JSON list of C-alpha atoms in Angstrom, two decimals:
[
{"chain": "S", "resi": 1, "resn": "MET", "atom": "CA", "xyz": [0.12, -0.03, 0.13]},
{"chain": "S", "resi": 2, "resn": "SER", "atom": "CA", "xyz": [1.75, 3.18, -1.65]},
{"chain": "S", "resi": 3, "resn": "LEU", "atom": "CA", "xyz": [0.02, 6.27, 1.07]},
{"chain": "S", "resi": 4, "resn": "SER", "atom": "CA", "xyz": [0.75, 6.89, 4.82]},
{"chain": "S", "resi": 5, "resn": "ILE", "atom": "CA", "xyz": [-0.85, 8.77, 7.14]},
{"chain": "S", "resi": 6, "resn": "GLY", "atom": "CA", "xyz": [0.16, 12.37, 6.39]},
{"chain": "S", "resi": 7, "resn": "ASP", "atom": "CA", "xyz": [-0.26, 12.05, 2.14]},
{"chain": "S", "resi": 8, "resn": "LYS", "atom": "CA", "xyz": [-3.32, 14.11, 0.78]},
{"chain": "S", "resi": 9, "resn": "ALA", "atom": "CA", "xyz": [-5.88, 11.46, 0.39]},
{"chain": "S", "resi": 10, "resn": "PRO", "atom": "CA", "xyz": [-6.60, 10.77, -3.93]},
{"chain": "S", "resi": 11, "resn": "GLN", "atom": "CA", "xyz": [-10.05, 12.70, -4.91]},
{"chain": "S", "resi": 12, "resn": "PHE", "atom": "CA", "xyz": [-12.21, 10.66, -6.42]},
{"chain": "S", "resi": 13, "resn": "THR", "atom": "CA", "xyz": [-15.91, 11.01, -7.50]},
{"chain": "S", "resi": 14, "resn": "LEU", "atom": "CA", "xyz": [-17.69, 7.43, -8.01]},
{"chain": "S", "resi": 15, "resn": "PRO", "atom": "CA", "xyz": [-21.57, 6.46, -8.65]},
{"chain": "S", "resi": 16, "resn": "GLY", "atom": "CA", "xyz": [-23.38, 5.49, -5.22]},
{"chain": "S", "resi": 17, "resn": "ASN", "atom": "CA", "xyz": [-26.38, 4.41, -3.46]},
{"chain": "S", "resi": 18, "resn": "ASP", "atom": "CA", "xyz": [-29.90, 5.99, -4.03]},
{"chain": "S", "resi": 19, "resn": "GLY", "atom": "CA", "xyz": [-28.33, 7.50, -7.58]},
{"chain": "S", "resi": 20, "resn": "ALA", "atom": "CA", "xyz": [-25.69, 9.62, -6.30]},
{"chain": "S", "resi": 21, "resn": "THR", "atom": "CA", "xyz": [-22.54, 10.44, -7.03]},
{"chain": "S", "resi": 22, "resn": "LEU", "atom": "CA", "xyz": [-20.12, 10.34, -4.59]},
{"chain": "S", "resi": 23, "resn": "SER", "atom": "CA", "xyz": [-17.05, 12.92, -4.90]},
{"chain": "S", "resi": 24, "resn": "LEU", "atom": "CA", "xyz": [-14.40, 13.16, -1.62]},
{"chain": "S", "resi": 25, "resn": "ASN", "atom": "CA", "xyz": [-14.30, 17.07, -2.38]},
{"chain": "S", "resi": 26, "resn": "ASP", "atom": "CA", "xyz": [-18.10, 17.36, -1.45]},
{"chain": "S", "resi": 27, "resn": "PHE", "atom": "CA", "xyz": [-17.08, 15.78, 2.17]},
{"chain": "S", "resi": 28, "resn": "THR", "atom": "CA", "xyz": [-14.44, 19.19, 3.29]},
{"chain": "S", "resi": 29, "resn": "GLY", "atom": "CA", "xyz": [-14.60, 20.19, 6.70]},
{"chain": "S", "resi": 30, "resn": "LYS", "atom": "CA", "xyz": [-14.94, 16.40, 7.47]},
{"chain": "S", "resi": 31, "resn": "ASN", "atom": "CA", "xyz": [-13.67, 13.65, 8.33]},
{"chain": "S", "resi": 32, "resn": "VAL", "atom": "CA", "xyz": [-14.14, 10.94, 6.02]},
{"chain": "S", "resi": 33, "resn": "VAL", "atom": "CA", "xyz": [-14.43, 7.57, 6.78]},
{"chain": "S", "resi": 34, "resn": "LEU", "atom": "CA", "xyz": [-13.28, 5.40, 3.88]},
{"chain": "S", "resi": 35, "resn": "TYR", "atom": "CA", "xyz": [-13.25, 2.00, 3.71]},
{"chain": "S", "resi": 36, "resn": "PHE", "atom": "CA", "xyz": [-12.66, -0.54, 1.16]},
{"chain": "S", "resi": 37, "resn": "TYR", "atom": "CA", "xyz": [-14.30, -4.60, 0.98]},
{"chain": "S", "resi": 38, "resn": "PRO", "atom": "CA", "xyz": [-14.51, -6.92, -1.63]},
{"chain": "S", "resi": 39, "resn": "LYS", "atom": "CA", "xyz": [-18.02, -7.61, -1.72]},
{"chain": "S", "resi": 40, "resn": "ASP", "atom": "CA", "xyz": [-22.07, -6.73, -0.80]},
{"chain": "S", "resi": 41, "resn": "ASP", "atom": "CA", "xyz": [-23.45, -9.47, 0.76]},
{"chain": "S", "resi": 42, "resn": "THR", "atom": "CA", "xyz": [-20.37, -11.67, 2.18]},
{"chain": "S", "resi": 43, "resn": "PRO", "atom": "CA", "xyz": [-19.90, -12.25, 5.00]},
{"chain": "S", "resi": 44, "resn": "GLY", "atom": "CA", "xyz": [-17.01, -10.72, 5.98]},
{"chain": "S", "resi": 45, "resn": "CYS", "atom": "CA", "xyz": [-18.29, -7.48, 4.63]},
{"chain": "S", "resi": 46, "resn": "THR", "atom": "CA", "xyz": [-22.12, -7.18, 5.43]},
{"chain": "S", "resi": 47, "resn": "THR", "atom": "CA", "xyz": [-20.31, -7.18, 9.72]},
{"chain": "S", "resi": 48, "resn": "GLU", "atom": "CA", "xyz": [-17.89, -4.13, 8.55]},
{"chain": "S", "resi": 49, "resn": "ALA", "atom": "CA", "xyz": [-21.02, -2.95, 6.93]},
{"chain": "S", "resi": 50, "resn": "LYS", "atom": "CA", "xyz": [-23.37, -3.51, 10.17]},
{"chain": "S", "resi": 51, "resn": "ASP", "atom": "CA", "xyz": [-21.01, -2.79, 12.93]},
{"chain": "S", "resi": 52, "resn": "PHE", "atom": "CA", "xyz": [-20.22, 1.00, 11.01]},
{"chain": "S", "resi": 53, "resn": "THR", "atom": "CA", "xyz": [-24.31, 1.47, 10.46]},
{"chain": "S", "resi": 54, "resn": "ALA", "atom": "CA", "xyz": [-24.42, 0.62, 15.16]},
{"chain": "S", "resi": 55, "resn": "LEU", "atom": "CA", "xyz": [-21.88, 3.26, 15.40]},
{"chain": "S", "resi": 56, "resn": "GLY", "atom": "CA", "xyz": [-23.67, 5.65, 13.53]},
{"chain": "S", "resi": 57, "resn": "ALA", "atom": "CA", "xyz": [-24.18, 8.27, 15.58]},
{"chain": "S", "resi": 58, "resn": "GLN", "atom": "CA", "xyz": [-21.52, 8.43, 17.32]},
{"chain": "S", "resi": 59, "resn": "PHE", "atom": "CA", "xyz": [-19.41, 9.48, 13.87]},
{"chain": "S", "resi": 60, "resn": "ASP", "atom": "CA", "xyz": [-22.06, 11.91, 13.35]},
{"chain": "S", "resi": 61, "resn": "ALA", "atom": "CA", "xyz": [-20.70, 13.31, 16.59]},
{"chain": "S", "resi": 62, "resn": "ALA", "atom": "CA", "xyz": [-17.49, 13.04, 15.42]},
{"chain": "S", "resi": 63, "resn": "ASN", "atom": "CA", "xyz": [-18.09, 14.85, 12.70]},
{"chain": "S", "resi": 64, "resn": "THR", "atom": "CA", "xyz": [-18.00, 11.88, 10.18]},
{"chain": "S", "resi": 65, "resn": "VAL", "atom": "CA", "xyz": [-18.80, 10.11, 7.18]},
{"chain": "S", "resi": 66, "resn": "ILE", "atom": "CA", "xyz": [-18.26, 6.78, 6.81]},
{"chain": "S", "resi": 67, "resn": "ILE", "atom": "CA", "xyz": [-18.78, 6.12, 2.81]},
{"chain": "S", "resi": 68, "resn": "GLY", "atom": "CA", "xyz": [-17.68, 1.72, 1.95]},
{"chain": "S", "resi": 69, "resn": "MET", "atom": "CA", "xyz": [-16.41, 1.41, -1.92]},
{"chain": "S", "resi": 70, "resn": "SER", "atom": "CA", "xyz": [-16.43, -1.54, -4.03]},
{"chain": "S", "resi": 71, "resn": "LYS", "atom": "CA", "xyz": [-16.55, -2.90, -7.22]},
{"chain": "S", "resi": 72, "resn": "ASP", "atom": "CA", "xyz": [-20.04, -3.97, -6.99]},
{"chain": "S", "resi": 73, "resn": "THR", "atom": "CA", "xyz": [-22.50, -1.29, -9.61]},
{"chain": "S", "resi": 74, "resn": "ALA", "atom": "CA", "xyz": [-24.68, 1.07, -7.50]},
{"chain": "S", "resi": 75, "resn": "ALA", "atom": "CA", "xyz": [-27.70, -1.07, -7.81]},
{"chain": "S", "resi": 76, "resn": "LYS", "atom": "CA", "xyz": [-25.76, -3.87, -5.91]},
{"chain": "S", "resi": 77, "resn": "HIS", "atom": "CA", "xyz": [-25.20, -1.17, -3.06]},
{"chain": "S", "resi": 78, "resn": "ASP", "atom": "CA", "xyz": [-28.81, -0.17, -3.01]},
{"chain": "S", "resi": 79, "resn": "LYS", "atom": "CA", "xyz": [-29.94, -3.28, -2.84]},
{"chain": "S", "resi": 80, "resn": "PHE", "atom": "CA", "xyz": [-26.98, -4.39, 0.24]},
{"chain": "S", "resi": 81, "resn": "ILE", "atom": "CA", "xyz": [-28.79, -1.36, 1.72]},
{"chain": "S", "resi": 82, "resn": "ALA", "atom": "CA", "xyz": [-32.11, -2.34, 1.83]},
{"chain": "S", "resi": 83, "resn": "LYS", "atom": "CA", "xyz": [-31.18, -5.80, 2.87]},
{"chain": "S", "resi": 84, "resn": "HIS", "atom": "CA", "xyz": [-29.07, -5.43, 6.45]},
{"chain": "S", "resi": 85, "resn": "GLU", "atom": "CA", "xyz": [-30.98, -1.49, 7.04]},
{"chain": "S", "resi": 86, "resn": "LEU", "atom": "CA", "xyz": [-26.74, 0.31, 6.21]},
{"chain": "S", "resi": 87, "resn": "THR", "atom": "CA", "xyz": [-26.43, 3.96, 6.88]},
{"chain": "S", "resi": 88, "resn": "VAL", "atom": "CA", "xyz": [-23.37, 4.16, 5.54]},
{"chain": "S", "resi": 89, "resn": "LEU", "atom": "CA", "xyz": [-22.77, 5.14, 2.27]},
{"chain": "S", "resi": 90, "resn": "LEU", "atom": "CA", "xyz": [-21.59, 2.90, -0.44]},
{"chain": "S", "resi": 91, "resn": "ALA", "atom": "CA", "xyz": [-20.20, 4.49, -3.55]},
{"chain": "S", "resi": 92, "resn": "SER", "atom": "CA", "xyz": [-18.83, 1.72, -6.95]},
{"chain": "S", "resi": 93, "resn": "ASP", "atom": "CA", "xyz": [-15.97, 1.78, -8.25]},
{"chain": "S", "resi": 94, "resn": "GLU", "atom": "CA", "xyz": [-16.47, -0.46, -11.04]},
{"chain": "S", "resi": 95, "resn": "GLU", "atom": "CA", "xyz": [-13.23, 0.83, -12.99]},
{"chain": "S", "resi": 96, "resn": "GLY", "atom": "CA", "xyz": [-11.09, 0.11, -10.00]},
{"chain": "S", "resi": 97, "resn": "THR", "atom": "CA", "xyz": [-9.45, 3.30, -10.79]},
{"chain": "S", "resi": 98, "resn": "ALA", "atom": "CA", "xyz": [-9.83, 4.88, -6.74]},
{"chain": "S", "resi": 99, "resn": "LEU", "atom": "CA", "xyz": [-9.25, 0.94, -5.63]},
{"chain": "S", "resi": 100, "resn": "GLU", "atom": "CA", "xyz": [-5.71, 1.71, -7.88]},
{"chain": "S", "resi": 101, "resn": "GLN", "atom": "CA", "xyz": [-4.99, 4.96, -5.96]},
{"chain": "S", "resi": 102, "resn": "TYR", "atom": "CA", "xyz": [-5.53, 3.68, -3.01]},
{"chain": "S", "resi": 103, "resn": "GLY", "atom": "CA", "xyz": [-3.30, 0.62, -3.10]},
{"chain": "S", "resi": 104, "resn": "VAL", "atom": "CA", "xyz": [-5.34, -1.96, -2.42]},
{"chain": "S", "resi": 105, "resn": "TRP", "atom": "CA", "xyz": [-6.33, -3.22, -5.26]},
{"chain": "S", "resi": 106, "resn": "VAL", "atom": "CA", "xyz": [-3.83, -6.54, -5.30]},
{"chain": "S", "resi": 107, "resn": "GLU", "atom": "CA", "xyz": [-2.65, -10.38, -6.07]},
{"chain": "S", "resi": 108, "resn": "LYS", "atom": "CA", "xyz": [-4.58, -12.02, -3.68]},
{"chain": "S", "resi": 109, "resn": "SER", "atom": "CA", "xyz": [-4.20, -16.38, -3.40]},
{"chain": "S", "resi": 110, "resn": "MET", "atom": "CA", "xyz": [-6.70, -18.95, -2.30]},
{"chain": "S", "resi": 111, "resn": "TYR", "atom": "CA", "xyz": [-6.66, -22.54, -3.08]},
{"chain": "S", "resi": 112, "resn": "GLY", "atom": "CA", "xyz": [-3.35, -23.03, -4.66]},
{"chain": "S", "resi": 113, "resn": "ARG", "atom": "CA", "xyz": [-5.49, -19.62, -7.16]},
{"chain": "S", "resi": 114, "resn": "THR", "atom": "CA", "xyz": [-3.62, -16.42, -7.46]},
{"chain": "S", "resi": 115, "resn": "TYR", "atom": "CA", "xyz": [-6.09, -13.52, -8.48]},
{"chain": "S", "resi": 116, "resn": "MET", "atom": "CA", "xyz": [-7.00, -9.34, -8.30]},
{"chain": "S", "resi": 117, "resn": "GLY", "atom": "CA", "xyz": [-9.41, -8.73, -5.03]},
{"chain": "S", "resi": 118, "resn": "ILE", "atom": "CA", "xyz": [-9.74, -5.80, -3.29]},
{"chain": "S", "resi": 119, "resn": "GLN", "atom": "CA", "xyz": [-7.97, -5.82, -0.17]},
{"chain": "S", "resi": 120, "resn": "ARG", "atom": "CA", "xyz": [-9.90, -4.83, 3.44]},
{"chain": "S", "resi": 121, "resn": "ALA", "atom": "CA", "xyz": [-8.14, -1.85, 3.97]},
{"chain": "S", "resi": 122, "resn": "THR", "atom": "CA", "xyz": [-9.45, 1.84, 6.11]},
{"chain": "S", "resi": 123, "resn": "PHE", "atom": "CA", "xyz": [-8.23, 5.37, 6.03]},
{"chain": "S", "resi": 124, "resn": "LEU", "atom": "CA", "xyz": [-9.22, 7.87, 7.83]},
{"chain": "S", "resi": 125, "resn": "ILE", "atom": "CA", "xyz": [-8.98, 11.47, 6.72]},
{"chain": "S", "resi": 126, "resn": "ASP", "atom": "CA", "xyz": [-9.50, 14.41, 8.12]},
{"chain": "S", "resi": 127, "resn": "GLY", "atom": "CA", "xyz": [-11.37, 18.42, 7.20]},
{"chain": "S", "resi": 128, "resn": "SER", "atom": "CA", "xyz": [-8.05, 19.23, 4.56]},
{"chain": "S", "resi": 129, "resn": "GLY", "atom": "CA", "xyz": [-7.90, 15.92, 3.12]},
{"chain": "S", "resi": 130, "resn": "VAL", "atom": "CA", "xyz": [-4.77, 14.84, 4.86]},
{"chain": "S", "resi": 131, "resn": "ILE", "atom": "CA", "xyz": [-4.91, 10.74, 5.22]},
{"chain": "S", "resi": 132, "resn": "ARG", "atom": "CA", "xyz": [-4.95, 10.52, 9.68]},
{"chain": "S", "resi": 133, "resn": "GLU", "atom": "CA", "xyz": [-5.02, 6.45, 9.90]},
{"chain": "S", "resi": 134, "resn": "VAL", "atom": "CA", "xyz": [-4.61, 3.50, 7.98]},
{"chain": "S", "resi": 135, "resn": "TRP", "atom": "CA", "xyz": [-5.68, 0.39, 8.35]},
{"chain": "S", "resi": 136, "resn": "PRO", "atom": "CA", "xyz": [-4.39, -1.27, 5.57]},
{"chain": "S", "resi": 137, "resn": "LYS", "atom": "CA", "xyz": [-5.40, -5.56, 6.29]},
{"chain": "S", "resi": 138, "resn": "VAL", "atom": "CA", "xyz": [-8.81, -5.08, 8.30]},
{"chain": "S", "resi": 139, "resn": "LYS", "atom": "CA", "xyz": [-9.72, -7.43, 10.39]},
{"chain": "S", "resi": 140, "resn": "VAL", "atom": "CA", "xyz": [-13.28, -6.69, 11.19]},
{"chain": "S", "resi": 141, "resn": "LYS", "atom": "CA", "xyz": [-13.91, -7.84, 14.77]},
{"chain": "S", "resi": 142, "resn": "GLY", "atom": "CA", "xyz": [-13.99, -4.68, 16.59]},
{"chain": "S", "resi": 143, "resn": "HIS", "atom": "CA", "xyz": [-12.82, -2.82, 13.70]},
{"chain": "S", "resi": 144, "resn": "ALA", "atom": "CA", "xyz": [-15.79, 0.00, 13.46]},
{"chain": "S", "resi": 145, "resn": "ALA", "atom": "CA", "xyz": [-15.23, 0.83, 17.12]},
{"chain": "S", "resi": 146, "resn": "GLU", "atom": "CA", "xyz": [-11.49, 0.80, 17.17]},
{"chain": "S", "resi": 147, "resn": "VAL", "atom": "CA", "xyz": [-11.89, 3.92, 13.52]},
{"chain": "S", "resi": 148, "resn": "LEU", "atom": "CA", "xyz": [-14.70, 5.12, 15.67]},
{"chain": "S", "resi": 149, "resn": "GLU", "atom": "CA", "xyz": [-11.77, 6.37, 18.69]},
{"chain": "S", "resi": 150, "resn": "LYS", "atom": "CA", "xyz": [-9.95, 7.54, 15.83]},
{"chain": "S", "resi": 151, "resn": "ALA", "atom": "CA", "xyz": [-12.27, 10.00, 14.33]},
{"chain": "S", "resi": 152, "resn": "GLN", "atom": "CA", "xyz": [-13.37, 11.20, 18.62]},
{"chain": "S", "resi": 153, "resn": "ASN", "atom": "CA", "xyz": [-9.37, 12.30, 18.78]},
{"chain": "S", "resi": 154, "resn": "LEU", "atom": "CA", "xyz": [-8.71, 13.50, 15.24]}
]
């Protein structure tokens, strides 16, 4: 992963849920939790999204917006949100441009097969667009609470 604490976060403008367009520039003055995950409606990704949703009011109180990003389509994101009553924003990076910029499109291997996929990672970006914290290989359990603690101390 090539981005580090103190780096300017790469800008993006992508389709989001509910027909919205999500751009990092839209959140100037707010902290942004930008988390990357492999696929909607899989066990780990669902748990992560539900954990961030459960802490949504506390993130709001910390002036922090939560954006999840994967290669799933915006329509698939809408179904995922409706099915699990999620309140996080979801961005669709079907082309993989932001995934590449953030260094999370990586070679993975499973059962001896290598393939390209999204590394579960989270970036905490401050209101001026600077990366303040990076979690490069996220383990889902307890992650949202850890991110919240950092956001509350920005």
